[in-house]
Amino acid sequence: MKTASRTRVAIVGSGSIGVDLMFKVKSTECLDLAFVVGRSPTSEGLKLARASNVETSSDGLNFLKENADAYDLVFDATSAAGHKVNNAFFEQAGKFVIDLTPAKLGRLCVPCINLPESDAAQNINLITCGGQASLPLAYALKQAVDEIEYIEVVSAIASRSAGMATRENINEYMTTTEFALAMFSGAKKTKAILNINPAEPGIQMQTTLYAHARYKDFGQVKARINAMVDKVREYVPGYQLVVQPMESQGRITVSLTVRGRGDYLPEFAGNLDIINCAAIAVATHQHAATQAATQAGVTQ
Ligand SMILES: NC(=O)c1ccc[n+]([C@@H]2O[C@H](COP(=O)([O-])OP(=O)(O)OC[C@H]3O[C@@H](n4cnc5c(N)ncnc54)[C@H](OP(=O)(O)O)[C@@H]3O)[C@@H](O)[C@H]2O)c1
């Protein structure tokens, strides 16, 4: 990544995630948004970007190739299949990629758990919205118990906030979330379920984690989970427990909601915020790491 006082970024994908992310990038001091790139000239997202004085293109990867000198970091908000094609170029061109699709090509990252590990990677995968919501709690649980037999995570999101790519990526949503649950919690068996609810007005994003575990001190479980919630709230302010950890014969349940900032869709769409705030946290960290490396080079 080149160094500058701000990091030049591109967003590819002009749907629900890409547009919400555009507003978050625009309000992040250290990031300079070069353009939002889609694939359809009639994209509503690209129209919104132009109305916000952001340069756009509907030429997809071709545009990103032709203008590779204009950005150092790229957020991919297309689809799992789209990302696989795009990343072949990003990798070869040395671009740092933050992947918001469940393609699972890059290093899996949940900022409150393993943000510094992103330094060594070219591609950071942010798993899924249900993953970003539940994995901090699954990881906290791991610290507090002897063993986790089973973890199940059920998330509900408003239909209006889930674009066509989210619907097409339902299988990848499940497999990537389940893989990450096993990786970050050590659970022997994992299950992820996503409910896309068409009710209007849109329902608030909600995630419930249910686990079978062996533990001695449930007080530890509650303390670890509540401490982790505070860590997530540092970068996702609308993240909050709505059901405190409950236990019954080794079965633990805890439930949370994410209230969005309302940058694009109303506050119910916390599913956009939970992953987009994680994306901003990774990009901001990368910016700081690049600045620090340059500074170290200058003073040597
Ligand atoms: N919505 C959520 O709550 C959520 C949360 C976390 C992660 N995700 C993941 O984020 C991704 C996007 O989801 P979404 O809900 O934002 O879907 P979406 O509204 O359908 O957005 C995808 C956008 O990317 C564009 N696109 C697709 N392939 C492209 C390519 N190769 N080059 C340029 N543009 C391309 C699409 O263009 P067209 O309009 O022409 O189709 C569309 O505008 C999915 O992988 C999803 O699993 C979604």
PDB file of N, CA and C in Angstrom, residues 139-208:
ATOM      1  N   TYR A 139     -16.306 -16.409  21.036  1.00  0.00           N
ATOM      2  CA  TYR A 139     -14.896 -16.349  21.468  1.00  0.00           C
ATOM      3  C   TYR A 139     -14.815 -16.102  22.981  1.00  0.00           C
ATOM      4  N   ALA A 140     -15.671 -15.218  23.483  1.00  0.00           N
ATOM      5  CA  ALA A 140     -15.697 -14.940  24.928  1.00  0.00           C
ATOM      6  C   ALA A 140     -16.094 -16.201  25.694  1.00  0.00           C
ATOM      7  N   LEU A 141     -17.023 -16.945  25.145  1.00  0.00           N
ATOM      8  CA  LEU A 141     -17.476 -18.192  25.782  1.00  0.00           C
ATOM      9  C   LEU A 141     -16.316 -19.179  25.892  1.00  0.00           C
ATOM     10  N   LYS A 142     -15.554 -19.254  24.811  1.00  0.00           N
ATOM     11  CA  LYS A 142     -14.398 -20.168  24.809  1.00  0.00           C
ATOM     12  C   LYS A 142     -13.443 -19.858  25.975  1.00  0.00           C
ATOM     13  N   GLN A 143     -13.268 -18.558  26.272  1.00  0.00           N
ATOM     14  CA  GLN A 143     -12.340 -18.171  27.357  1.00  0.00           C
ATOM     15  C   GLN A 143     -12.888 -18.579  28.730  1.00  0.00           C
ATOM     16  N   ALA A 144     -14.214 -18.789  28.821  1.00  0.00           N
ATOM     17  CA  ALA A 144     -14.830 -18.964  30.143  1.00  0.00           C
ATOM     18  C   ALA A 144     -15.232 -20.402  30.463  1.00  0.00           C
ATOM     19  N   VAL A 145     -15.178 -21.302  29.490  1.00  0.00           N
ATOM     20  CA  VAL A 145     -15.660 -22.675  29.729  1.00  0.00           C
ATOM     21  C   VAL A 145     -14.546 -23.687  29.442  1.00  0.00           C
ATOM     22  N   ASP A 146     -14.774 -24.951  29.872  1.00  0.00           N
ATOM     23  CA  ASP A 146     -13.768 -25.988  29.625  1.00  0.00           C
ATOM     24  C   ASP A 146     -13.875 -26.513  28.195  1.00  0.00           C
ATOM     25  N   GLU A 147     -15.092 -26.661  27.726  1.00  0.00           N
ATOM     26  CA  GLU A 147     -15.278 -27.258  26.401  1.00  0.00           C
ATOM     27  C   GLU A 147     -16.649 -26.854  25.842  1.00  0.00           C
ATOM     28  N   ILE A 148     -16.685 -26.622  24.525  1.00  0.00           N
ATOM     29  CA  ILE A 148     -17.980 -26.331  23.882  1.00  0.00           C
ATOM     30  C   ILE A 148     -18.301 -27.497  22.944  1.00  0.00           C
ATOM     31  N   GLU A 149     -19.425 -28.123  23.221  1.00  0.00           N
ATOM     32  CA  GLU A 149     -19.861 -29.254  22.385  1.00  0.00           C
ATOM     33  C   GLU A 149     -20.515 -28.751  21.098  1.00  0.00           C
ATOM     34  N   TYR A 150     -21.356 -27.723  21.257  1.00  0.00           N
ATOM     35  CA  TYR A 150     -22.214 -27.307  20.141  1.00  0.00           C
ATOM     36  C   TYR A 150     -22.534 -25.824  20.264  1.00  0.00           C
ATOM     37  N   ILE A 151     -22.458 -25.128  19.139  1.00  0.00           N
ATOM     38  CA  ILE A 151     -22.922 -23.730  19.111  1.00  0.00           C
ATOM     39  C   ILE A 151     -23.871 -23.567  17.937  1.00  0.00           C
ATOM     40  N   GLU A 152     -24.986 -22.923  18.216  1.00  0.00           N
ATOM     41  CA  GLU A 152     -25.944 -22.600  17.144  1.00  0.00           C
ATOM     42  C   GLU A 152     -26.171 -21.087  17.185  1.00  0.00           C
ATOM     43  N   VAL A 153     -26.169 -20.479  16.006  1.00  0.00           N
ATOM     44  CA  VAL A 153     -26.372 -19.033  15.929  1.00  0.00           C
ATOM     45  C   VAL A 153     -27.525 -18.755  14.973  1.00  0.00           C
ATOM     46  N   VAL A 154     -28.533 -18.058  15.467  1.00  0.00           N
ATOM     47  CA  VAL A 154     -29.701 -17.743  14.643  1.00  0.00           C
ATOM     48  C   VAL A 154     -29.789 -16.224  14.522  1.00  0.00           C
ATOM     49  N   SER A 155     -29.735 -15.729  13.277  1.00  0.00           N
ATOM     50  CA  SER A 155     -29.852 -14.286  13.067  1.00  0.00           C
ATOM     51  C   SER A 155     -31.095 -13.996  12.240  1.00  0.00           C
ATOM     52  N   ALA A 156     -31.725 -12.869  12.545  1.00  0.00           N
ATOM     53  CA  ALA A 156     -32.880 -12.419  11.759  1.00  0.00           C
ATOM     54  C   ALA A 156     -32.587 -11.016  11.259  1.00  0.00           C
ATOM     55  N   ILE A 157     -32.845 -10.811   9.957  1.00  0.00           N
ATOM     56  CA  ILE A 157     -32.604  -9.489   9.369  1.00  0.00           C
ATOM     57  C   ILE A 157     -33.815  -9.105   8.520  1.00  0.00           C
ATOM     58  N   ALA A 158     -33.977  -7.808   8.280  1.00  0.00           N
ATOM     59  CA  ALA A 158     -35.107  -7.330   7.474  1.00  0.00           C
ATOM     60  C   ALA A 158     -34.839  -7.595   5.995  1.00  0.00           C
ATOM     61  N   SER A 159     -35.871  -8.092   5.325  1.00  0.00           N
ATOM     62  CA  SER A 159     -35.742  -8.415   3.904  1.00  0.00           C
ATOM     63  C   SER A 159     -35.223  -7.220   3.093  1.00  0.00           C
ATOM     64  N   ARG A 160     -35.718  -6.025   3.424  1.00  0.00           N
ATOM     65  CA  ARG A 160     -35.337  -4.838   2.654  1.00  0.00           C
ATOM     66  C   ARG A 160     -33.838  -4.563   2.698  1.00  0.00           C
ATOM     67  N   SER A 161     -33.174  -5.071   3.719  1.00  0.00           N
ATOM     68  CA  SER A 161     -31.738  -4.791   3.852  1.00  0.00           C
ATOM     69  C   SER A 161     -30.870  -5.863   3.188  1.00  0.00           C
ATOM     70  N   ALA A 162     -31.525  -6.912   2.684  1.00  0.00           N
ATOM     71  CA  ALA A 162     -30.765  -8.029   2.077  1.00  0.00           C
ATOM     72  C   ALA A 162     -30.944  -7.976   0.572  1.00  0.00           C
ATOM     73  N   GLY A 163     -29.887  -7.590  -0.143  1.00  0.00           N
ATOM     74  CA  GLY A 163     -29.967  -7.514  -1.603  1.00  0.00           C
ATOM     75  C   GLY A 163     -29.940  -8.904  -2.232  1.00  0.00           C
ATOM     76  N   MET A 164     -30.020  -8.909  -3.561  1.00  0.00           N
ATOM     77  CA  MET A 164     -30.056 -10.185  -4.290  1.00  0.00           C
ATOM     78  C   MET A 164     -28.799 -11.023  -4.014  1.00  0.00           C
ATOM     79  N   ALA A 165     -27.650 -10.361  -3.896  1.00  0.00           N
ATOM     80  CA  ALA A 165     -26.406 -11.118  -3.659  1.00  0.00           C
ATOM     81  C   ALA A 165     -26.451 -11.821  -2.297  1.00  0.00           C
ATOM     82  N   THR A 166     -27.067 -11.199  -1.312  1.00  0.00           N
ATOM     83  CA  THR A 166     -27.187 -11.842   0.010  1.00  0.00           C
ATOM     84  C   THR A 166     -28.031 -13.103  -0.120  1.00  0.00           C
ATOM     85  N   ARG A 167     -29.107 -13.005  -0.897  1.00  0.00           N
ATOM     86  CA  ARG A 167     -29.994 -14.172  -1.084  1.00  0.00           C
ATOM     87  C   ARG A 167     -29.253 -15.274  -1.862  1.00  0.00           C
ATOM     88  N   GLU A 168     -28.513 -14.863  -2.892  1.00  0.00           N
ATOM     89  CA  GLU A 168     -27.760 -15.860  -3.678  1.00  0.00           C
ATOM     90  C   GLU A 168     -26.666 -16.528  -2.838  1.00  0.00           C
ATOM     91  N   ASN A 169     -26.188 -15.799  -1.830  1.00  0.00           N
ATOM     92  CA  ASN A 169     -25.069 -16.308  -1.022  1.00  0.00           C
ATOM     93  C   ASN A 169     -25.505 -16.976   0.283  1.00  0.00           C
ATOM     94  N   ILE A 170     -26.734 -17.440   0.335  1.00  0.00           N
ATOM     95  CA  ILE A 170     -27.232 -18.063   1.584  1.00  0.00           C
ATOM     96  C   ILE A 170     -26.395 -19.299   1.950  1.00  0.00           C
ATOM     97  N   ASN A 171     -26.061 -20.133   0.975  1.00  0.00           N
ATOM     98  CA  ASN A 171     -25.257 -21.322   1.300  1.00  0.00           C
ATOM     99  C   ASN A 171     -23.886 -20.929   1.837  1.00  0.00           C
ATOM    100  N   GLU A 172     -23.252 -19.950   1.162  1.00  0.00           N
ATOM    101  CA  GLU A 172     -21.939 -19.480   1.619  1.00  0.00           C
ATOM    102  C   GLU A 172     -22.066 -18.828   3.001  1.00  0.00           C
ATOM    103  N   TYR A 173     -23.208 -18.148   3.226  1.00  0.00           N
ATOM    104  CA  TYR A 173     -23.439 -17.549   4.555  1.00  0.00           C
ATOM    105  C   TYR A 173     -23.336 -18.646   5.614  1.00  0.00           C
ATOM    106  N   MET A 174     -24.031 -19.753   5.373  1.00  0.00           N
ATOM    107  CA  MET A 174     -24.074 -20.819   6.386  1.00  0.00           C
ATOM    108  C   MET A 174     -22.699 -21.467   6.565  1.00  0.00           C
ATOM    109  N   THR A 175     -22.073 -21.850   5.441  1.00  0.00           N
ATOM    110  CA  THR A 175     -20.817 -22.596   5.585  1.00  0.00           C
ATOM    111  C   THR A 175     -19.696 -21.717   6.162  1.00  0.00           C
ATOM    112  N   THR A 176     -19.646 -20.465   5.734  1.00  0.00           N
ATOM    113  CA  THR A 176     -18.576 -19.589   6.234  1.00  0.00           C
ATOM    114  C   THR A 176     -18.801 -19.247   7.703  1.00  0.00           C
ATOM    115  N   THR A 177     -20.057 -18.985   8.088  1.00  0.00           N
ATOM    116  CA  THR A 177     -20.330 -18.664   9.501  1.00  0.00           C
ATOM    117  C   THR A 177     -20.025 -19.880  10.376  1.00  0.00           C
ATOM    118  N   GLU A 178     -20.439 -21.057   9.915  1.00  0.00           N
ATOM    119  CA  GLU A 178     -20.192 -22.270  10.715  1.00  0.00           C
ATOM    120  C   GLU A 178     -18.687 -22.549  10.843  1.00  0.00           C
ATOM    121  N   PHE A 179     -17.966 -22.350   9.760  1.00  0.00           N
ATOM    122  CA  PHE A 179     -16.504 -22.556   9.799  1.00  0.00           C
ATOM    123  C   PHE A 179     -15.867 -21.598  10.815  1.00  0.00           C
ATOM    124  N   ALA A 180     -16.282 -20.332  10.754  1.00  0.00           N
ATOM    125  CA  ALA A 180     -15.689 -19.323  11.649  1.00  0.00           C
ATOM    126  C   ALA A 180     -16.081 -19.594  13.108  1.00  0.00           C
ATOM    127  N   LEU A 181     -17.295 -20.073  13.328  1.00  0.00           N
ATOM    128  CA  LEU A 181     -17.712 -20.397  14.705  1.00  0.00           C
ATOM    129  C   LEU A 181     -16.809 -21.479  15.287  1.00  0.00           C
ATOM    130  N   ALA A 182     -16.527 -22.503  14.487  1.00  0.00           N
ATOM    131  CA  ALA A 182     -15.653 -23.578  14.968  1.00  0.00           C
ATOM    132  C   ALA A 182     -14.240 -23.028  15.206  1.00  0.00           C
ATOM    133  N   MET A 183     -13.776 -22.196  14.279  1.00  0.00           N
ATOM    134  CA  MET A 183     -12.410 -21.669  14.378  1.00  0.00           C
ATOM    135  C   MET A 183     -12.223 -20.779  15.619  1.00  0.00           C
ATOM    136  N   PHE A 184     -13.188 -19.890  15.880  1.00  0.00           N
ATOM    137  CA  PHE A 184     -13.000 -18.931  16.977  1.00  0.00           C
ATOM    138  C   PHE A 184     -13.480 -19.439  18.334  1.00  0.00           C
ATOM    139  N   SER A 185     -14.284 -20.510  18.354  1.00  0.00           N
ATOM    140  CA  SER A 185     -14.792 -20.986  19.657  1.00  0.00           C
ATOM    141  C   SER A 185     -14.240 -22.358  20.024  1.00  0.00           C
ATOM    142  N   GLY A 186     -13.723 -23.097  19.028  1.00  0.00           N
ATOM    143  CA  GLY A 186     -13.277 -24.465  19.297  1.00  0.00           C
ATOM    144  C   GLY A 186     -14.433 -25.439  19.448  1.00  0.00           C
ATOM    145  N   ALA A 187     -15.656 -25.022  19.173  1.00  0.00           N
ATOM    146  CA  ALA A 187     -16.818 -25.915  19.324  1.00  0.00           C
ATOM    147  C   ALA A 187     -16.693 -27.111  18.392  1.00  0.00           C
ATOM    148  N   LYS A 188     -17.165 -28.274  18.877  1.00  0.00           N
ATOM    149  CA  LYS A 188     -17.038 -29.485  18.060  1.00  0.00           C
ATOM    150  C   LYS A 188     -18.044 -29.472  16.917  1.00  0.00           C
ATOM    151  N   LYS A 189     -19.198 -28.861  17.157  1.00  0.00           N
ATOM    152  CA  LYS A 189     -20.219 -28.835  16.104  1.00  0.00           C
ATOM    153  C   LYS A 189     -20.841 -27.440  16.077  1.00  0.00           C
ATOM    154  N   THR A 190     -21.102 -26.920  14.878  1.00  0.00           N
ATOM    155  CA  THR A 190     -21.669 -25.570  14.789  1.00  0.00           C
ATOM    156  C   THR A 190     -22.809 -25.542  13.781  1.00  0.00           C
ATOM    157  N   LYS A 191     -23.724 -24.611  13.982  1.00  0.00           N
ATOM    158  CA  LYS A 191     -24.848 -24.448  13.045  1.00  0.00           C
ATOM    159  C   LYS A 191     -25.180 -22.965  12.941  1.00  0.00           C
ATOM    160  N   ALA A 192     -25.352 -22.481  11.707  1.00  0.00           N
ATOM    161  CA  ALA A 192     -25.758 -21.074  11.507  1.00  0.00           C
ATOM    162  C   ALA A 192     -27.067 -21.042  10.710  1.00  0.00           C
ATOM    163  N   ILE A 193     -27.964 -20.195  11.155  1.00  0.00           N
ATOM    164  CA  ILE A 193     -29.276 -20.070  10.499  1.00  0.00           C
ATOM    165  C   ILE A 193     -29.531 -18.581  10.253  1.00  0.00           C
ATOM    166  N   LEU A 194     -30.045 -18.246   9.053  1.00  0.00           N
ATOM    167  CA  LEU A 194     -30.376 -16.845   8.763  1.00  0.00           C
ATOM    168  C   LEU A 194     -31.837 -16.761   8.335  1.00  0.00           C
ATOM    169  N   ASN A 195     -32.560 -15.873   9.003  1.00  0.00           N
ATOM    170  CA  ASN A 195     -33.964 -15.638   8.676  1.00  0.00           C
ATOM    171  C   ASN A 195     -34.068 -14.253   8.036  1.00  0.00           C
ATOM    172  N   ILE A 196     -34.501 -14.217   6.759  1.00  0.00           N
ATOM    173  CA  ILE A 196     -34.670 -12.927   6.070  1.00  0.00           C
ATOM    174  C   ILE A 196     -36.161 -12.605   6.126  1.00  0.00           C
ATOM    175  N   ASN A 197     -36.523 -11.696   7.017  1.00  0.00           N
ATOM    176  CA  ASN A 197     -37.932 -11.489   7.376  1.00  0.00           C
ATOM    177  C   ASN A 197     -38.547 -10.349   6.554  1.00  0.00           C
ATOM    178  N   PRO A 198     -39.637 -10.642   5.795  1.00  0.00           N
ATOM    179  CA  PRO A 198     -40.205  -9.605   4.923  1.00  0.00           C
ATOM    180  C   PRO A 198     -41.152  -8.617   5.621  1.00  0.00           C
ATOM    181  N   ALA A 199     -41.313  -8.703   6.927  1.00  0.00           N
ATOM    182  CA  ALA A 199     -42.244  -7.801   7.634  1.00  0.00           C
ATOM    183  C   ALA A 199     -41.870  -6.339   7.393  1.00  0.00           C
ATOM    184  N   GLU A 200     -42.904  -5.509   7.279  1.00  0.00           N
ATOM    185  CA  GLU A 200     -42.702  -4.051   7.170  1.00  0.00           C
ATOM    186  C   GLU A 200     -43.461  -3.380   8.302  1.00  0.00           C
ATOM    187  N   PRO A 201     -42.933  -2.403   8.993  1.00  0.00           N
ATOM    188  CA  PRO A 201     -41.567  -1.897   8.847  1.00  0.00           C
ATOM    189  C   PRO A 201     -40.540  -2.970   9.207  1.00  0.00           C
ATOM    190  N   GLY A 202     -39.334  -2.783   8.700  1.00  0.00           N
ATOM    191  CA  GLY A 202     -38.281  -3.792   8.845  1.00  0.00           C
ATOM    192  C   GLY A 202     -37.996  -4.141  10.304  1.00  0.00           C
ATOM    193  N   ILE A 203     -37.714  -5.430  10.540  1.00  0.00           N
ATOM    194  CA  ILE A 203     -37.369  -5.842  11.902  1.00  0.00           C
ATOM    195  C   ILE A 203     -35.915  -5.487  12.207  1.00  0.00           C
ATOM    196  N   GLN A 204     -35.663  -5.225  13.477  1.00  0.00           N
ATOM    197  CA  GLN A 204     -34.302  -4.958  13.944  1.00  0.00           C
ATOM    198  C   GLN A 204     -33.443  -6.211  13.784  1.00  0.00           C
ATOM    199  N   MET A 205     -32.169  -6.035  13.364  1.00  0.00           N
ATOM    200  CA  MET A 205     -31.300  -7.214  13.324  1.00  0.00           C
ATOM    201  C   MET A 205     -31.154  -7.802  14.722  1.00  0.00           C
ATOM    202  N   GLN A 206     -31.378  -9.118  14.838  1.00  0.00           N
ATOM    203  CA  GLN A 206     -31.216  -9.784  16.135  1.00  0.00           C
ATOM    204  C   GLN A 206     -30.457 -11.095  15.939  1.00  0.00           C
ATOM    205  N   THR A 207     -29.574 -11.408  16.870  1.00  0.00           N
ATOM    206  CA  THR A 207     -28.809 -12.659  16.816  1.00  0.00           C
ATOM    207  C   THR A 207     -28.872 -13.342  18.176  1.00  0.00           C
ATOM    208  N   THR A 208     -29.174 -14.637  18.146  1.00  0.00           N
ATOM    209  CA  THR A 208     -29.172 -15.426  19.392  1.00  0.00           C
ATOM    210  C   THR A 208     -28.125 -16.525  19.270  1.00  0.00           C
TER     211      THR A 208
END
